mmCIF file of C-alpha atoms and ligand atoms in Angstrom:
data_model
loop_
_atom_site.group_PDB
_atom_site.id
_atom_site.type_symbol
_atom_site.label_atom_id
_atom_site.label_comp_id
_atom_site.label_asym_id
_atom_site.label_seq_id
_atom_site.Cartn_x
_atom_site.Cartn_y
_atom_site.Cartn_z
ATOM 1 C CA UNK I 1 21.429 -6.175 0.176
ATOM 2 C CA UNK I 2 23.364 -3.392 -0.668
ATOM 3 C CA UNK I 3 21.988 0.983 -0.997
ATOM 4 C CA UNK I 4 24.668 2.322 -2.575
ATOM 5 C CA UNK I 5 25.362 6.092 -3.708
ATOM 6 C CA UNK I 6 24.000 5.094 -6.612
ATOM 7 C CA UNK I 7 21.325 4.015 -5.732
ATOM 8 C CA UNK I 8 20.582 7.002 -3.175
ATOM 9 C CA UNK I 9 21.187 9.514 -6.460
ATOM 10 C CA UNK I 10 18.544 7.626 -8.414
ATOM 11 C CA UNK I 11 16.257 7.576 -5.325
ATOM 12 C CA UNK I 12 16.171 11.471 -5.418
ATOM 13 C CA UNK I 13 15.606 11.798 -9.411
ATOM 14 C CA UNK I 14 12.076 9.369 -8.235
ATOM 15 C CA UNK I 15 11.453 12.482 -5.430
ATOM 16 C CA UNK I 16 11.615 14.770 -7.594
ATOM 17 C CA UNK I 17 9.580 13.382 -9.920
ATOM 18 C CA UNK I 18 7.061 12.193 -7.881
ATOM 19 C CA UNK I 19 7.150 16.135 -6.332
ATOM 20 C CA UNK I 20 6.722 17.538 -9.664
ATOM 21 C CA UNK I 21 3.391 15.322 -10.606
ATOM 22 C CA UNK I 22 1.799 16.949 -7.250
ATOM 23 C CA UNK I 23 2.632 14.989 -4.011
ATOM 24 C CA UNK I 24 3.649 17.567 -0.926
ATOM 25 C CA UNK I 25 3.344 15.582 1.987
ATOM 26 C CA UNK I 26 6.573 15.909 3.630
ATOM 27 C CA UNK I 27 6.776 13.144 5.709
ATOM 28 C CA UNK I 28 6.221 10.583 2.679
ATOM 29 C CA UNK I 29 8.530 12.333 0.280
ATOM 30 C CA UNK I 30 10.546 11.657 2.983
ATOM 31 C CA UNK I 31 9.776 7.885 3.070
ATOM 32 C CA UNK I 32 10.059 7.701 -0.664
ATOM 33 C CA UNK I 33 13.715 8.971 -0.851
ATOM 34 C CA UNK I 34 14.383 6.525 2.277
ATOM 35 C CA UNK I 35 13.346 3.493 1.300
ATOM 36 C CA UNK I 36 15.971 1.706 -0.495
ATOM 37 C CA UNK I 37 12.997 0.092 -3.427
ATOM 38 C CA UNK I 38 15.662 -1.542 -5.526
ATOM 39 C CA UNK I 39 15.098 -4.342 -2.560
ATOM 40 C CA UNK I 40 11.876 -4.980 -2.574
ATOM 41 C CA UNK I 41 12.495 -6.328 -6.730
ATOM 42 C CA UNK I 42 14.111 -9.069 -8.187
ATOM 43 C CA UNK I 43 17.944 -7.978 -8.424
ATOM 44 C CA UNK I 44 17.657 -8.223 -12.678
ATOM 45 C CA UNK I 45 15.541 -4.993 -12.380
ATOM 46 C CA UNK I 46 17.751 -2.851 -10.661
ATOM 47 C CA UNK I 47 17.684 -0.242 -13.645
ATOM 48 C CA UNK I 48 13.521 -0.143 -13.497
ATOM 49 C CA UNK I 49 13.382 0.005 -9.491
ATOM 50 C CA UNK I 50 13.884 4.187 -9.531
ATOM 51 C CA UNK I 51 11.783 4.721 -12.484
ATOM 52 C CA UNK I 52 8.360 5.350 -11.601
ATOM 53 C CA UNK I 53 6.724 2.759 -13.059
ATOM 54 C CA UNK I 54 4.967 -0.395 -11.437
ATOM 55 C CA UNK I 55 6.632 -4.011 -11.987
ATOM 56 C CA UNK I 56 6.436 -7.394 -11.736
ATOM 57 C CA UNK I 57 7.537 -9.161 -8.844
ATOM 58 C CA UNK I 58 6.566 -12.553 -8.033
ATOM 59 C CA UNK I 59 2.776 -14.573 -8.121
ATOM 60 C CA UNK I 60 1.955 -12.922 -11.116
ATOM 61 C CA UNK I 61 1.625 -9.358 -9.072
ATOM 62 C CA UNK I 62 3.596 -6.482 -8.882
ATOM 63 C CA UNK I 63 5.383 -3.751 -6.961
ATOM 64 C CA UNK I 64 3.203 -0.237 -7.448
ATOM 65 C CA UNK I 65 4.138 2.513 -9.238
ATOM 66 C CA UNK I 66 5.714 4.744 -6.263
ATOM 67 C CA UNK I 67 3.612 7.905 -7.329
ATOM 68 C CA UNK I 68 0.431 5.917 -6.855
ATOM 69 C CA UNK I 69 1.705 4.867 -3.412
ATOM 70 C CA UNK I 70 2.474 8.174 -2.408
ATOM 71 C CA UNK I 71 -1.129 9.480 -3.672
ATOM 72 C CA UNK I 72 -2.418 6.805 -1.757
ATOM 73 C CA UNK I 73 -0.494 6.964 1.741
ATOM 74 C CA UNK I 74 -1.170 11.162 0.806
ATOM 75 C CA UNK I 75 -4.781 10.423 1.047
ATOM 76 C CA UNK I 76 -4.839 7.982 3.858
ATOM 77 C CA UNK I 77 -3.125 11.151 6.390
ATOM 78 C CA UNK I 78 -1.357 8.458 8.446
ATOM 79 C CA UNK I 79 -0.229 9.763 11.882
ATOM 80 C CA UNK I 80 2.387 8.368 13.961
ATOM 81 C CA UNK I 81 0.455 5.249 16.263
ATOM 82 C CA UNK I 82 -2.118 5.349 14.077
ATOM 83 C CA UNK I 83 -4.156 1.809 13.351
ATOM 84 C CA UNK I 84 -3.536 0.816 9.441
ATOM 85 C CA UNK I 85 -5.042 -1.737 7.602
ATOM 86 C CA UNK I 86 -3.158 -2.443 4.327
ATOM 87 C CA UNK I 87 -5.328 -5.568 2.010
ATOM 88 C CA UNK I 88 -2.902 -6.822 -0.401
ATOM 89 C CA UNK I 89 1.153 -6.694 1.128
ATOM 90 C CA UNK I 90 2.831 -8.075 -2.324
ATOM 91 C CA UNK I 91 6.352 -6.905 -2.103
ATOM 92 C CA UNK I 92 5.912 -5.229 1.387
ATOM 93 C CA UNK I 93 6.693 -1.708 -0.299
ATOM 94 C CA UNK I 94 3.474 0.149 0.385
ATOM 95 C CA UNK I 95 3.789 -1.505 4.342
ATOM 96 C CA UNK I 96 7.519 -0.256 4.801
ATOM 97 C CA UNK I 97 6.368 3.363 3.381
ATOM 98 C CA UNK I 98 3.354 3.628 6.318
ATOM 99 C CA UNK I 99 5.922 1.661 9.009
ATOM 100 C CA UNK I 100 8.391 4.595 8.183
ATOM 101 C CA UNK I 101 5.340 7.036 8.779
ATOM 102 C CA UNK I 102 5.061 5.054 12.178
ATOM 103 C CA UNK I 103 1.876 3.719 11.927
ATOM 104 C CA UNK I 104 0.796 0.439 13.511
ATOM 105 C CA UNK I 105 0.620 -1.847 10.468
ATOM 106 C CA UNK I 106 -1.710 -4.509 9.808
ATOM 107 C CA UNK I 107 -1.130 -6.222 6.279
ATOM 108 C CA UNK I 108 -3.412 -8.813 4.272
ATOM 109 C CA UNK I 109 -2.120 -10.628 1.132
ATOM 110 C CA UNK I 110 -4.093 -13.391 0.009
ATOM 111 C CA UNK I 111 -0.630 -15.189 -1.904
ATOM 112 C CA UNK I 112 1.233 -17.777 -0.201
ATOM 113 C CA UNK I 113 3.853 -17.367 -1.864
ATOM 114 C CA UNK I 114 4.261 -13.385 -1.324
ATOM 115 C CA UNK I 115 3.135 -13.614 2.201
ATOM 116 C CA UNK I 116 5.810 -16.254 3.121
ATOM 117 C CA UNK I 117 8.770 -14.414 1.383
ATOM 118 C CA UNK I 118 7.518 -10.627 2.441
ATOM 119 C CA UNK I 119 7.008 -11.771 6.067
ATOM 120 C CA UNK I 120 11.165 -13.014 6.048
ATOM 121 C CA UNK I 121 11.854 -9.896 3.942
ATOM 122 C CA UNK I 122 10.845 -6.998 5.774
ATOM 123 C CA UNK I 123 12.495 -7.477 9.714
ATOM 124 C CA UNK I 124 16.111 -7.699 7.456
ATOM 125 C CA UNK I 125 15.392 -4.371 6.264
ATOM 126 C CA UNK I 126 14.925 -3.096 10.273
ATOM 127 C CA UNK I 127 10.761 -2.939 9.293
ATOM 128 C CA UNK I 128 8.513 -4.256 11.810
ATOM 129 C CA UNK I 129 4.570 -4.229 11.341
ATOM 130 C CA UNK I 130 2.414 -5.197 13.898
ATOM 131 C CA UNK I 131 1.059 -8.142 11.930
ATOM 132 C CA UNK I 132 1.414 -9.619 8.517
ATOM 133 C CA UNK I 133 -1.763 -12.268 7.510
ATOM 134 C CA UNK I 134 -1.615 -14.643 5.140
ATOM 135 C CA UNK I 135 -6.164 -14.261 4.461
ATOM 136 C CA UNK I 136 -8.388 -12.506 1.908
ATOM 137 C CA UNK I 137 -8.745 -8.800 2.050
ATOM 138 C CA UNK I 138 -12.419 -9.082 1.388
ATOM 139 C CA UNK I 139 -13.394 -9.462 4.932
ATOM 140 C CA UNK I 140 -10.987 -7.454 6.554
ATOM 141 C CA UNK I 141 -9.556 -8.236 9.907
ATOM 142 C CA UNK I 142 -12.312 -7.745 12.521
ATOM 143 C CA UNK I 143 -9.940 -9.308 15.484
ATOM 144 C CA UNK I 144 -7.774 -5.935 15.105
ATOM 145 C CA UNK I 145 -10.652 -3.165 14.340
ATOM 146 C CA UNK I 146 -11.657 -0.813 14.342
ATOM 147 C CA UNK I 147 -9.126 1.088 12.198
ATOM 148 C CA UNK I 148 -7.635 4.779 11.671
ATOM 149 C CA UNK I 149 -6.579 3.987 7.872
ATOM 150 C CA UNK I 150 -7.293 1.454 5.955
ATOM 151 C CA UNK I 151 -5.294 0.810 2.350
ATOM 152 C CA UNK I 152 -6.363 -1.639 -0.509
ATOM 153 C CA UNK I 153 -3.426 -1.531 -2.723
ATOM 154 C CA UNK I 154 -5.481 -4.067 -5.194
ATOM 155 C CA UNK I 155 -8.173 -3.243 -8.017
ATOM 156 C CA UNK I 156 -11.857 -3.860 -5.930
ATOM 157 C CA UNK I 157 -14.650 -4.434 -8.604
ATOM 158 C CA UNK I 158 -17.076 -2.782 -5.583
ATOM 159 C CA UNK I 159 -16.200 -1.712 -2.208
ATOM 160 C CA UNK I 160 -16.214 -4.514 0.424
ATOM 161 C CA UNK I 161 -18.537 -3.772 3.558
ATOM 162 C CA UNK I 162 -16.528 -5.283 6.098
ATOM 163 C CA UNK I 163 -13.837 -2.438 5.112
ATOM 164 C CA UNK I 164 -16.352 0.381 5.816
ATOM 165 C CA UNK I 165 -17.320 -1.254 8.675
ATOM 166 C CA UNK I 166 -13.752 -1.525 10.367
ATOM 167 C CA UNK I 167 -12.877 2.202 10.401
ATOM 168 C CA UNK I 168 -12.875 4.260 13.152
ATOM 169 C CA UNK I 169 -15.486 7.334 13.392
ATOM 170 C CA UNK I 170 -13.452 10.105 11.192
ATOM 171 C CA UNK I 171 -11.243 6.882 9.870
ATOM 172 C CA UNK I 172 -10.564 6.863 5.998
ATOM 173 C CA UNK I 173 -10.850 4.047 3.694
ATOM 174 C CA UNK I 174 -8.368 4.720 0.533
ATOM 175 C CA UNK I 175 -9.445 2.038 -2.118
ATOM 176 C CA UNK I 176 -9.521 2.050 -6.489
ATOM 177 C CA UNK I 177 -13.086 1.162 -7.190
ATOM 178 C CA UNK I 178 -13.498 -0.620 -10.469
ATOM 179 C CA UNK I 179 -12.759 -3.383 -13.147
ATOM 180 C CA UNK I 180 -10.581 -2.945 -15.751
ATOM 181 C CA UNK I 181 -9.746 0.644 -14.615
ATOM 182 C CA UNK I 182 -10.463 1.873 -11.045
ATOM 183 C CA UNK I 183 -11.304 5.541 -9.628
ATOM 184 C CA UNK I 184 -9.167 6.063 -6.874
ATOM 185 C CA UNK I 185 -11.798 6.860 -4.098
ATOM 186 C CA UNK I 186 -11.654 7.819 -0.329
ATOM 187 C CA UNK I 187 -14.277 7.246 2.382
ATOM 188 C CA UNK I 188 -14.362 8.927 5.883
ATOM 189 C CA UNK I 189 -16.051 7.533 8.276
ATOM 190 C CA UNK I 190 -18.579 10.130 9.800
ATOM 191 C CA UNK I 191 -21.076 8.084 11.893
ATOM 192 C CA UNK I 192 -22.434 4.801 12.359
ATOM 193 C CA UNK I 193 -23.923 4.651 8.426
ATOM 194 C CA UNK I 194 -22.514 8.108 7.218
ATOM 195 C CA UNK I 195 -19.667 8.069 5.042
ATOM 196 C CA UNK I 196 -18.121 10.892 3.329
ATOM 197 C CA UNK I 197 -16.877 10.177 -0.072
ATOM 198 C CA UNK I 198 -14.255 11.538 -2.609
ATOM 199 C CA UNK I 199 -13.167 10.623 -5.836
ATOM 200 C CA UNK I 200 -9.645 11.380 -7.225
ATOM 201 C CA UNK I 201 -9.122 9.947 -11.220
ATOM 202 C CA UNK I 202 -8.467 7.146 -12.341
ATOM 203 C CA UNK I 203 -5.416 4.555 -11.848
ATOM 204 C CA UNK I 204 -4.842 0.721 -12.758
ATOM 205 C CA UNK I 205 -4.403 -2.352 -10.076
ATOM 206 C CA UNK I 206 -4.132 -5.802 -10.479
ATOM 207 C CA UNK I 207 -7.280 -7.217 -9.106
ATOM 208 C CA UNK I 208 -8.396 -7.708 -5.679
ATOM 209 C CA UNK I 209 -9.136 -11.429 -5.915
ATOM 210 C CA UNK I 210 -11.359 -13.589 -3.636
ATOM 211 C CA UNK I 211 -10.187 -16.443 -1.327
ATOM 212 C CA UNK I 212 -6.763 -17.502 -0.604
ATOM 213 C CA UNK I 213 -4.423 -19.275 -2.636
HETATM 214 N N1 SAH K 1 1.180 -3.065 -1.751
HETATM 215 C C1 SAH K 1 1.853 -3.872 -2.749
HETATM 216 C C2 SAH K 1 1.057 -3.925 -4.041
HETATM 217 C C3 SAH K 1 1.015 -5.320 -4.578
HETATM 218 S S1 SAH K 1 -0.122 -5.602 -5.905
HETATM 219 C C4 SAH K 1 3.264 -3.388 -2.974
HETATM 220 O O1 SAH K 1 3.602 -2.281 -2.518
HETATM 221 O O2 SAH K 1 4.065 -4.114 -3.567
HETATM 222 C C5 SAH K 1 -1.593 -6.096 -5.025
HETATM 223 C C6 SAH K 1 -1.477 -7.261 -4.080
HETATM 224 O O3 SAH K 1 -2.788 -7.551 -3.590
HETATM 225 C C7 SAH K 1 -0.963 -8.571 -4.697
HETATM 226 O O4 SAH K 1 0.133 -9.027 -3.964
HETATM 227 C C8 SAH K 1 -2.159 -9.516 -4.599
HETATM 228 O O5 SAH K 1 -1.796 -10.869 -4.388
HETATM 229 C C9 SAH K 1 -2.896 -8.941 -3.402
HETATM 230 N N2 SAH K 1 -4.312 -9.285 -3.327
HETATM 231 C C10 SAH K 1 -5.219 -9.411 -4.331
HETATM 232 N N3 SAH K 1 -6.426 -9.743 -3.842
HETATM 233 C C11 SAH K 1 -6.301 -9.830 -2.477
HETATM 234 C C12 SAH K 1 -7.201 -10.134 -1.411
HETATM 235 N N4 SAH K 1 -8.482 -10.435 -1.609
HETATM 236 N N5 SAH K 1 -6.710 -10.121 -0.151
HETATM 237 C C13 SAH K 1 -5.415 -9.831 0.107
HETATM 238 N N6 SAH K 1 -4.513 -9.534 -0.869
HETATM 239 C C14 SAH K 1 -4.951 -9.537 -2.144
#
């Protein structure tokens, strides 16, 4: 598990592009050119794991493209102790990027498979969420809400109550709505019922898939 100059040099060419297509939050640029990504892939990749691009990685699912991360976690205005619920942990990326924001992180992934090796993965690298869970996103995690931030990182044909339903009053819900091609949307909580909501283009996901497996 080596970050080598190298790989720190290519790590800035992905800030700077990811700066140039319109992210300014500081503090994840900052997590972006920290996080050595080359890790979280299969070592044959090494070449792709700067370019900003999403790619496979095991189950059949794959790492996101880091742009789209950072336009999430942008959207999501984590603050340090804040309550996150990310639905769909895959190669533990997206959780290292809000652990490095220091946000409390709660992560769902519904793979075995991904779970098992993401849960051994992420202490080597020094990153600690509260609480990885091997369950379906669907339903949330009601024994931990309700949440500041909550993160699908997965395609969601609609928007899953439960997930509205575990945010915090002024909490945001940052989720791509849709089938084949999903608008990325964000929800604030504003009451009991009231929810503001935003829309911000379109992106593609692998989908958000019921049930375990
Ligand atoms: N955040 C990940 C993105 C992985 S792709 C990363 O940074 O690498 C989306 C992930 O969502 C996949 O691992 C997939 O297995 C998972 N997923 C799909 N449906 C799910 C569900 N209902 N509950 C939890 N995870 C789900």
């Amino acid at each position: 598990m080596k970050d080598t100059l190298k790989h720190q040099g290519l790590r800035q060419q992905l800030v700077a592009t990811i700066k140039a297509k319109g992210i300014t939050n500081e503090k994840v640029i900052d997590a972006i050119g920290k996080i050595p990504r080359h890790l979280f892939m299969d070592s044959g990749f090494l070449g792709h794991a700067y370019q900003d691009k999403a790619f496979p990685i095991a189950a059949d699912q794959t790492i996101s493209q880091p742009y789209t991360v950072a336009f999430q976690t942008e959207l999501l205005q984590v603050n340090p102790g804040d309550k996150v619920l990310e639905i769909g942990t895959g190669s533990g990326y997206q959780t290292a990027v809000l652990c490095e924001l220091g946000a409390k992180v709660f992560s769902v992934e519904r793979q075995h498979e991904l779970y098992k090796k993401t849960s051994k993965f992420l202490p080597k690298l020094g990153y600690r969420p509260k609480k990885l869970i091997f369950g379906d996103g669907y339903i949330g995690l009601e024994d931990e809400a309700p949440f500041d931030g909550i993160i699908v990182t997965a395609g969601a044909p609609f928007v899953p109550k439960p997930l509205l339903s575990q945010l915090k009053i002024e909490g945001r819900l940052v989720i791509p709505v849709g089938e084949d091609v999903q608008i990325m949307t964000l929800f604030i909580r504003k009451g009991q019922k009231e929810f503001e909501q935003h829309e911000f283009g379109e992106f593609r996901f692998v989908p958000l898939l019921e049930d375990k497996n």
